[in-house]
Coordinates of C-alpha atoms in Angstrom, one line a residue:
X1 CA 7.4 16.4 -21.7
X2 CA 8.4 17.4 -18.2
X3 CA 7.1 21.0 -17.4
X4 CA 9.7 23.7 -17.7
X5 CA 11.3 24.8 -14.6
X6 CA 10.3 21.6 -12.5
X7 CA 13.2 19.5 -13.3
X8 CA 15.4 20.6 -10.0
X9 CA 19.0 21.0 -9.3
X10 CA 19.9 18.7 -6.7
X11 CA 19.3 15.0 -6.5
X12 CA 19.6 12.9 -3.2
X13 CA 21.3 9.3 -3.6
X14 CA 22.0 6.4 -1.2
X15 CA 20.4 6.4 2.1
X16 CA 18.7 9.8 1.4
X17 CA 17.1 8.9 -1.4
X18 CA 15.1 5.9 -0.1
X19 CA 14.2 7.8 3.0
X20 CA 12.3 10.4 0.9
X21 CA 10.7 7.5 -0.9
X22 CA 9.8 6.0 2.2
X23 CA 8.5 9.0 3.7
X24 CA 6.6 9.7 0.5
X25 CA 5.3 6.2 0.4
X26 CA 4.2 6.1 4.0
X27 CA 1.5 9.2 3.2
X28 CA -1.1 6.7 2.5
X29 CA -0.9 4.4 5.5
X30 CA -0.7 8.0 7.8
X31 CA -4.1 9.4 6.2
X32 CA -5.6 5.8 6.8
X33 CA -4.8 4.8 9.7
X34 CA -3.7 8.0 12.0
X35 CA -7.7 9.1 11.7
X36 CA -9.1 6.0 13.1
X37 CA -8.6 7.0 16.8
X38 CA -10.0 10.6 15.9
X39 CA -13.3 9.3 14.6
X40 CA -15.2 9.1 18.0
X41 CA -14.2 13.1 18.8
X42 CA -15.4 13.6 15.5
X43 CA -18.8 12.2 16.1
X44 CA -19.3 14.2 19.6
X45 CA -18.0 17.4 18.0
X46 CA -20.4 17.4 15.0
X47 CA -23.4 15.5 16.5
X48 CA -23.6 13.0 13.7
X49 CA -24.2 9.7 12.9
X50 CA -22.0 6.6 12.9
X51 CA -22.2 6.1 9.4
X52 CA -21.5 9.9 8.3
X53 CA -18.2 9.8 10.4
X54 CA -17.5 6.4 8.9
X55 CA -17.4 8.4 5.4
X56 CA -14.5 10.4 6.9
X57 CA -12.5 6.8 7.4
X58 CA -13.7 5.1 4.4
X59 CA -13.7 7.6 1.5
X60 CA -10.0 7.8 1.5
X61 CA -9.6 4.3 0.8
X62 CA -11.6 4.3 -2.3
X63 CA -10.2 8.1 -3.3
X64 CA -6.4 6.4 -2.8
X65 CA -7.4 3.5 -5.5
X66 CA -8.4 5.9 -8.1
X67 CA -5.9 8.6 -7.8
X68 CA -2.8 6.0 -7.8
X69 CA -3.8 5.7 -11.6
X70 CA -3.9 9.4 -12.3
X71 CA -0.5 10.0 -10.7
X72 CA 0.8 7.3 -12.7
X73 CA -0.2 8.2 -16.1
X74 CA 0.4 12.0 -15.5
X75 CA 4.1 11.3 -14.5
X76 CA 4.7 9.6 -17.3
X77 CA 3.5 12.6 -19.4
X78 CA 4.5 15.3 -17.2
X79 CA 7.3 14.0 -15.2
X80 CA 7.7 12.7 -12.0
X81 CA 8.8 15.4 -9.9
X82 CA 6.3 18.1 -10.6
X83 CA 3.5 15.5 -10.4
X84 CA 4.7 14.2 -6.8
X85 CA 4.9 17.9 -5.6
X86 CA 1.5 18.5 -6.5
X87 CA 0.4 15.9 -5.0
X88 CA 2.3 16.6 -1.7
X89 CA 0.8 20.1 -1.7
X90 CA -2.9 18.8 -2.2
X91 CA -2.2 16.4 0.9
X92 CA -0.9 19.6 2.8
X93 CA -4.0 21.6 1.5
X94 CA -6.3 18.7 2.2
X95 CA -4.8 18.5 5.8
X96 CA -5.3 21.9 6.8
X97 CA -8.7 22.2 5.4
X98 CA -9.8 19.0 7.1
X99 CA -8.3 20.3 10.7
X100 CA -10.1 23.9 10.3
X101 CA -13.2 22.0 9.1
X102 CA -16.6 23.7 10.5
X103 CA -19.0 21.0 9.6
X104 CA -18.8 17.3 8.8
X105 CA -19.0 17.8 5.3
X106 CA -16.1 20.3 5.0
X107 CA -14.4 17.5 6.9
X108 CA -15.1 14.8 4.5
X109 CA -13.9 16.9 1.6
X110 CA -10.9 17.8 3.2
X111 CA -10.2 14.5 3.8
X112 CA -11.1 13.7 0.1
X113 CA -8.2 15.7 -1.0
X114 CA -5.8 14.7 1.6
X115 CA -6.2 11.0 0.4
X116 CA -6.1 12.4 -3.2
X117 CA -3.1 14.0 -2.7
X118 CA -1.5 11.1 -0.3
X119 CA -1.9 8.5 -3.2
X120 CA 1.4 10.3 -5.2
X121 CA 3.7 8.9 -2.8
X122 CA 2.7 5.3 -3.2
X123 CA 3.2 5.4 -6.9
X124 CA 5.6 7.6 -7.4
X125 CA 8.1 6.5 -5.3
X126 CA 8.1 3.0 -7.1
X127 CA 8.4 4.8 -10.5
X128 CA 11.2 7.1 -9.5
X129 CA 13.3 3.8 -8.0
X130 CA 12.4 2.4 -11.3
X131 CA 14.1 5.4 -12.8
X132 CA 17.3 5.7 -10.7
X133 CA 18.1 2.1 -9.8
X134 CA 17.2 0.4 -13.0
X135 CA 16.6 -3.2 -13.0
X136 CA 19.6 -4.4 -11.2
X137 CA 19.0 -3.1 -7.4
X138 CA 14.9 -2.3 -8.0
X139 CA 14.0 -5.4 -6.1
X140 CA 16.4 -4.9 -2.9
X141 CA 15.2 -0.6 -3.0
X142 CA 11.5 -2.0 -3.3
X143 CA 12.2 -4.2 -0.3
X144 CA 13.1 -1.4 1.6
X145 CA 10.2 0.8 0.7
X146 CA 7.7 -1.9 1.6
X147 CA 9.0 -2.2 5.1
X148 CA 8.7 1.3 5.6
X149 CA 5.2 1.2 4.2
X150 CA 4.4 -1.5 6.6
X151 CA 5.9 0.5 9.5
X152 CA 3.4 2.9 8.7
X153 CA -0.1 1.6 10.3
X154 CA 2.1 0.4 13.3
X155 CA 3.1 4.0 13.9
X156 CA 0.3 6.4 13.0
X157 CA -2.5 4.1 14.8
X158 CA -1.0 4.8 18.3
X159 CA 0.4 8.0 17.6
X160 CA -3.4 9.2 16.3
X161 CA -4.8 7.9 19.4
X162 CA -2.1 10.0 21.5
X163 CA -2.8 13.0 19.8
X164 CA -6.4 12.6 19.9
X165 CA -6.6 11.9 23.7
X166 CA -4.4 14.5 24.7
X167 CA -4.9 17.6 21.9
X168 CA -8.4 16.5 20.3
X169 CA -9.0 15.0 17.0
X170 CA -8.2 18.2 14.8
X171 CA -4.3 17.6 16.5
X172 CA -4.3 14.8 14.3
X173 CA -4.9 17.0 10.9
X174 CA -2.9 19.4 12.2
X175 CA 0.3 17.0 12.7
X176 CA -0.7 15.7 9.1
X177 CA 0.1 18.9 7.5
X178 CA 3.3 19.7 9.5
X179 CA 4.7 16.0 8.3
X180 CA 3.3 17.1 4.8
X181 CA 5.0 20.6 4.8
X182 CA 8.2 19.0 5.9
X183 CA 8.4 16.3 3.3
X184 CA 7.2 18.2 0.6
X185 CA 10.1 21.1 1.4
X186 CA 12.6 17.9 1.6
X187 CA 11.7 16.6 -2.0
X188 CA 11.3 20.1 -3.4
X189 CA 15.1 20.5 -2.4
X190 CA 16.6 17.1 -2.8
X191 CA 14.5 15.4 -5.6
X192 CA 15.1 16.2 -9.1
X193 CA 13.5 14.6 -12.1
X194 CA 14.3 11.3 -12.9
X195 CA 12.2 10.5 -16.0
X196 CA 14.8 10.4 -18.9
X197 CA 14.3 13.2 -21.5
X198 CA 14.3 10.7 -24.3
X199 CA 10.9 9.6 -23.1
X200 CA 9.0 12.6 -24.0
X201 CA 7.2 11.8 -26.9
X202 CA 5.9 8.1 -26.4
X203 CA 3.6 8.5 -23.5
X204 CA 1.3 11.3 -25.4
X205 CA -1.3 8.4 -26.3
X206 CA -4.4 8.0 -24.0
X207 CA -4.3 6.7 -20.7
X208 CA -6.6 3.9 -21.9
X209 CA -4.2 3.0 -24.4
X210 CA -1.1 2.9 -22.3
X211 CA -3.2 0.8 -19.7
X212 CA -4.2 -1.6 -22.6
X213 CA -0.6 -1.7 -23.7
X214 CA 0.6 -3.3 -20.2
X215 CA -2.3 -5.3 -19.4
X216 CA -2.1 -7.0 -23.0
X217 CA 1.5 -8.5 -21.3
X218 CA 0.8 -11.4 -19.8
X219 CA 3.6 -11.3 -17.4
X220 CA 2.5 -7.7 -16.4
X221 CA -0.6 -8.9 -15.8
X222 CA 0.2 -11.6 -13.8
X223 CA 2.4 -9.5 -11.5
X224 CA -0.1 -7.2 -10.8
X225 CA -2.7 -9.4 -10.1
X226 CA -0.7 -11.8 -7.7
X227 CA 0.2 -8.3 -5.8
X228 CA -3.3 -7.5 -5.7
X229 CA -4.6 -10.9 -4.4
X230 CA -1.1 -11.2 -2.0
X231 CA -3.0 -8.0 -0.5
X232 CA -6.8 -9.2 -0.2
X233 CA -4.9 -12.1 1.8
X234 CA -3.0 -10.0 4.0
X235 CA -5.8 -7.3 4.9
X236 CA -8.1 -10.3 5.4
X237 CA -5.9 -11.7 7.8
X238 CA -5.5 -8.4 9.4
X239 CA -9.5 -7.8 10.0
X240 CA -10.3 -11.4 10.7
X241 CA -7.6 -12.0 13.4
X242 CA -8.7 -9.3 15.3
X243 CA -12.4 -10.3 15.6
X244 CA -11.3 -14.0 16.4
X245 CA -8.9 -12.8 19.0
X246 CA -11.0 -10.4 20.6
X247 CA -14.6 -11.6 19.9
X248 CA -14.4 -15.4 19.3
X249 CA -11.8 -16.2 21.9
X250 CA -12.6 -13.5 24.2
X251 CA -8.8 -12.1 25.0
X252 CA -8.2 -8.3 25.7
X253 CA -7.2 -6.0 23.1
X254 CA -3.7 -5.5 24.6
X255 CA -3.4 -9.7 23.7
X256 CA -4.3 -8.9 20.1
X257 CA -1.6 -6.1 19.7
X258 CA 1.3 -8.1 21.0
X259 CA 0.2 -11.3 18.7
X260 CA -0.2 -8.6 16.2
X261 CA 3.4 -8.3 16.1
X262 CA 3.7 -11.9 14.0
X263 CA 2.5 -9.8 11.2
X264 CA 5.3 -7.2 10.6
X265 CA 7.9 -9.4 11.8
X266 CA 6.9 -11.8 9.1
X267 CA 6.7 -9.0 6.5
X268 CA 9.7 -7.5 7.3
X269 CA 12.0 -10.8 7.6
X270 CA 10.4 -11.3 4.0
X271 CA 11.5 -8.1 2.8
X272 CA 14.9 -8.6 4.1
X273 CA 15.3 -12.1 2.5
X274 CA 14.0 -10.7 -0.9
X275 CA 16.5 -7.8 -0.3
X276 CA 19.5 -10.4 0.4
X277 CA 18.6 -12.8 -2.7
X278 CA 18.1 -9.9 -5.2
X279 CA 20.3 -10.5 -8.0
X280 CA 21.1 -14.1 -7.0
X281 CA 17.6 -16.0 -7.8
X282 CA 15.4 -14.7 -10.7
X283 CA 12.7 -12.6 -9.9
X284 CA 9.9 -14.9 -11.6
X285 CA 10.9 -17.4 -9.1
X286 CA 10.6 -15.5 -6.1
X287 CA 6.8 -14.8 -7.2
X288 CA 6.0 -18.4 -7.7
X289 CA 7.6 -19.4 -4.5
X290 CA 6.2 -16.6 -2.3
X291 CA 2.8 -17.6 -3.9
X292 CA 2.9 -21.1 -3.1
X293 CA 4.1 -20.7 0.4
X294 CA 1.3 -18.5 0.7
X295 CA -1.0 -21.0 -0.6
X296 CA 0.2 -24.1 1.0
X297 CA 0.2 -21.7 4.7
X298 CA -3.5 -21.0 4.0
X299 CA -4.4 -24.6 3.6
X300 CA -2.7 -25.4 6.7
X301 CA -4.6 -22.6 8.4
X302 CA -7.4 -23.8 7.1
X303 CA -7.0 -27.5 8.2
X304 CA -6.3 -25.9 12.0
X305 CA -9.7 -23.6 12.2
X306 CA -12.0 -26.5 10.3
X307 CA -10.5 -29.0 13.0
X308 CA -11.6 -26.5 15.8
X309 CA -7.8 -25.8 16.8
X310 CA -8.7 -22.2 17.5
X311 CA -6.1 -20.4 19.4
X312 CA -3.8 -17.3 19.0
X313 CA -0.8 -19.3 18.1
X314 CA -3.1 -21.6 15.7
X315 CA -4.0 -18.2 14.0
X316 CA -0.8 -16.2 14.0
X317 CA 2.0 -18.4 13.5
X318 CA 0.5 -19.4 9.9
X319 CA -0.1 -15.5 9.5
X320 CA 3.5 -15.2 10.1
X321 CA 4.4 -17.3 7.3
X322 CA 2.3 -15.7 5.1
X323 CA 3.5 -12.7 5.5
X324 CA 7.1 -13.6 5.6
X325 CA 6.1 -15.0 1.8
X326 CA 4.3 -11.9 1.1
X327 CA 7.4 -9.9 1.9
X328 CA 9.2 -12.0 -0.6
X329 CA 6.9 -12.0 -3.4
X330 CA 5.4 -8.6 -3.5
X331 CA 8.9 -6.7 -4.3
X332 CA 9.7 -9.2 -7.0
X333 CA 6.5 -9.1 -8.3
X334 CA 6.5 -4.8 -8.3
X335 CA 9.7 -4.7 -9.7
X336 CA 9.0 -7.1 -12.3
X337 CA 5.9 -5.3 -13.2
X338 CA 7.9 -2.2 -13.6
X339 CA 10.6 -3.5 -15.9
X340 CA 7.8 -4.4 -18.4
X341 CA 8.1 -0.9 -19.8
X342 CA 10.6 1.8 -18.5
X343 CA 8.6 4.5 -20.6
X344 CA 5.4 3.5 -18.8
X345 CA 6.8 3.0 -15.6
X346 CA 4.7 5.7 -14.1
X347 CA 1.2 3.9 -15.3
X348 CA 2.6 0.4 -14.3
X349 CA 3.2 1.6 -10.7
X350 CA -0.2 3.2 -10.7
X351 CA -1.8 -0.2 -11.8
X352 CA -0.2 -2.1 -9.6
X353 CA -0.9 0.0 -6.4
X354 CA -4.8 0.4 -7.7
X355 CA -4.8 -3.5 -7.9
X356 CA -3.5 -3.8 -4.3
X357 CA -6.0 -1.3 -2.8
X358 CA -8.6 -2.9 -4.8
X359 CA -8.2 -6.2 -3.8
X360 CA -7.5 -5.4 -0.2
X361 CA -11.2 -3.5 -0.3
X362 CA -12.7 -6.2 -2.2
X363 CA -11.7 -9.3 -0.1
X364 CA -12.2 -7.5 3.1
X365 CA -15.4 -6.7 1.9
X366 CA -16.2 -10.3 1.2
X367 CA -15.1 -11.4 4.6
X368 CA -17.5 -8.6 6.0
X369 CA -20.5 -10.5 4.2
X370 CA -19.7 -14.1 4.9
X371 CA -18.9 -13.4 8.8
X372 CA -20.9 -15.3 11.1
X373 CA -19.2 -15.3 14.1
X374 CA -17.0 -18.5 13.4
X375 CA -13.5 -18.8 11.9
X376 CA -15.1 -20.1 8.6
X377 CA -15.5 -17.0 6.8
X378 CA -11.7 -16.3 7.2
X379 CA -10.7 -19.8 5.8
X380 CA -12.9 -19.2 2.9
X381 CA -11.8 -15.7 2.2
X382 CA -8.1 -16.4 2.6
X383 CA -8.5 -19.5 0.6
X384 CA -9.9 -17.8 -2.6
X385 CA -7.3 -14.8 -2.5
X386 CA -4.3 -17.4 -1.8
X387 CA -5.2 -19.5 -4.3
X388 CA -6.1 -16.7 -7.2
X389 CA -2.6 -15.1 -6.2
X390 CA -0.8 -18.4 -6.9
X391 CA -2.4 -19.1 -10.1
X392 CA -1.6 -15.3 -11.1
X393 CA 2.2 -15.9 -9.8
X394 CA 2.3 -19.0 -12.3
X395 CA 1.8 -17.0 -15.4
X396 CA 5.1 -15.1 -15.2
X397 CA 7.2 -18.3 -13.8
X398 CA 6.1 -20.2 -17.3
X399 CA 6.8 -17.3 -19.4
X400 CA 10.1 -16.3 -17.3
X401 CA 12.5 -17.3 -20.7
X402 CA 10.8 -14.9 -22.7

């Protein structure tokens, strides 16, 4: 049941609610990407090895992936609002502890708490959207949230670099604390409990039982795997394109930054198309079509790379169409997963978010293991992820009449 006294009195609507859900969604990217420019300063301050400093950046990835599952299940049992507020307060606490850390181990602990808190946003924003908007407008709202999520890394990395250069690495974490406090206050006063009271008895089954209930549904499994493998394609493309531009082609980092805009541009256009087609084209058709375009573009990219046509445009134009197709498929796959069980929407959102982070980490690691200084490891990794994404999307497409 929802915890007493925490249901809230006022519920934001329209653009304000979408803005608030977008704000809590980008806390994850904020934790991950804003801190990267601060790591050299951390190493200098504590005089520690690169591997130890690296933990401050890598641990949050695993923590966020795990805690998305926890928040989803807790929100089904106790309500969205109290769990969201608890996560936001944990984010603020972790940020403040990290900013004041007297040692590298305290910083690592603070980053753990910070990431654990940030994980609430990505999971609960989707669950709240499912509660408030139902099936009819869910794809459109998720498209907007994904656009905000994609914007996070684009803003967080340069902002983190600016703060670290001007005020030192601790200022990055002070800024995160301030943002966390502002978002917490806005959520406290503007988001009421959205999980319906009639759901109170049902989620008392165990977390594993709830996961099993969802994963036994073939359509749900198809949706979350399609989203996960799509994320594997996307993150592999991000990492490999940077290497190919700077190391393989010898282009300056600034030029890579310009070409990099192809990725968010494709993603945002795909999200916009998805929002426009919401309600007109069946969700399962959009998921299938997006997966098919990703696979076909991956094949075209492989042909170019294997054929020796390795230029910025031969990398980023296919990348544009891959991200465009993902922008079309992901909101629909996420909406489909959330619609499988309204009672377990929080758990469903947690599983979906976990799969995205897990597959992103797994395929990024696979690319790193295969990397040999040529474009071929990128081709292999993206081809595998794109093929699996397409195969997963076929399942709900074939079962769309059920």
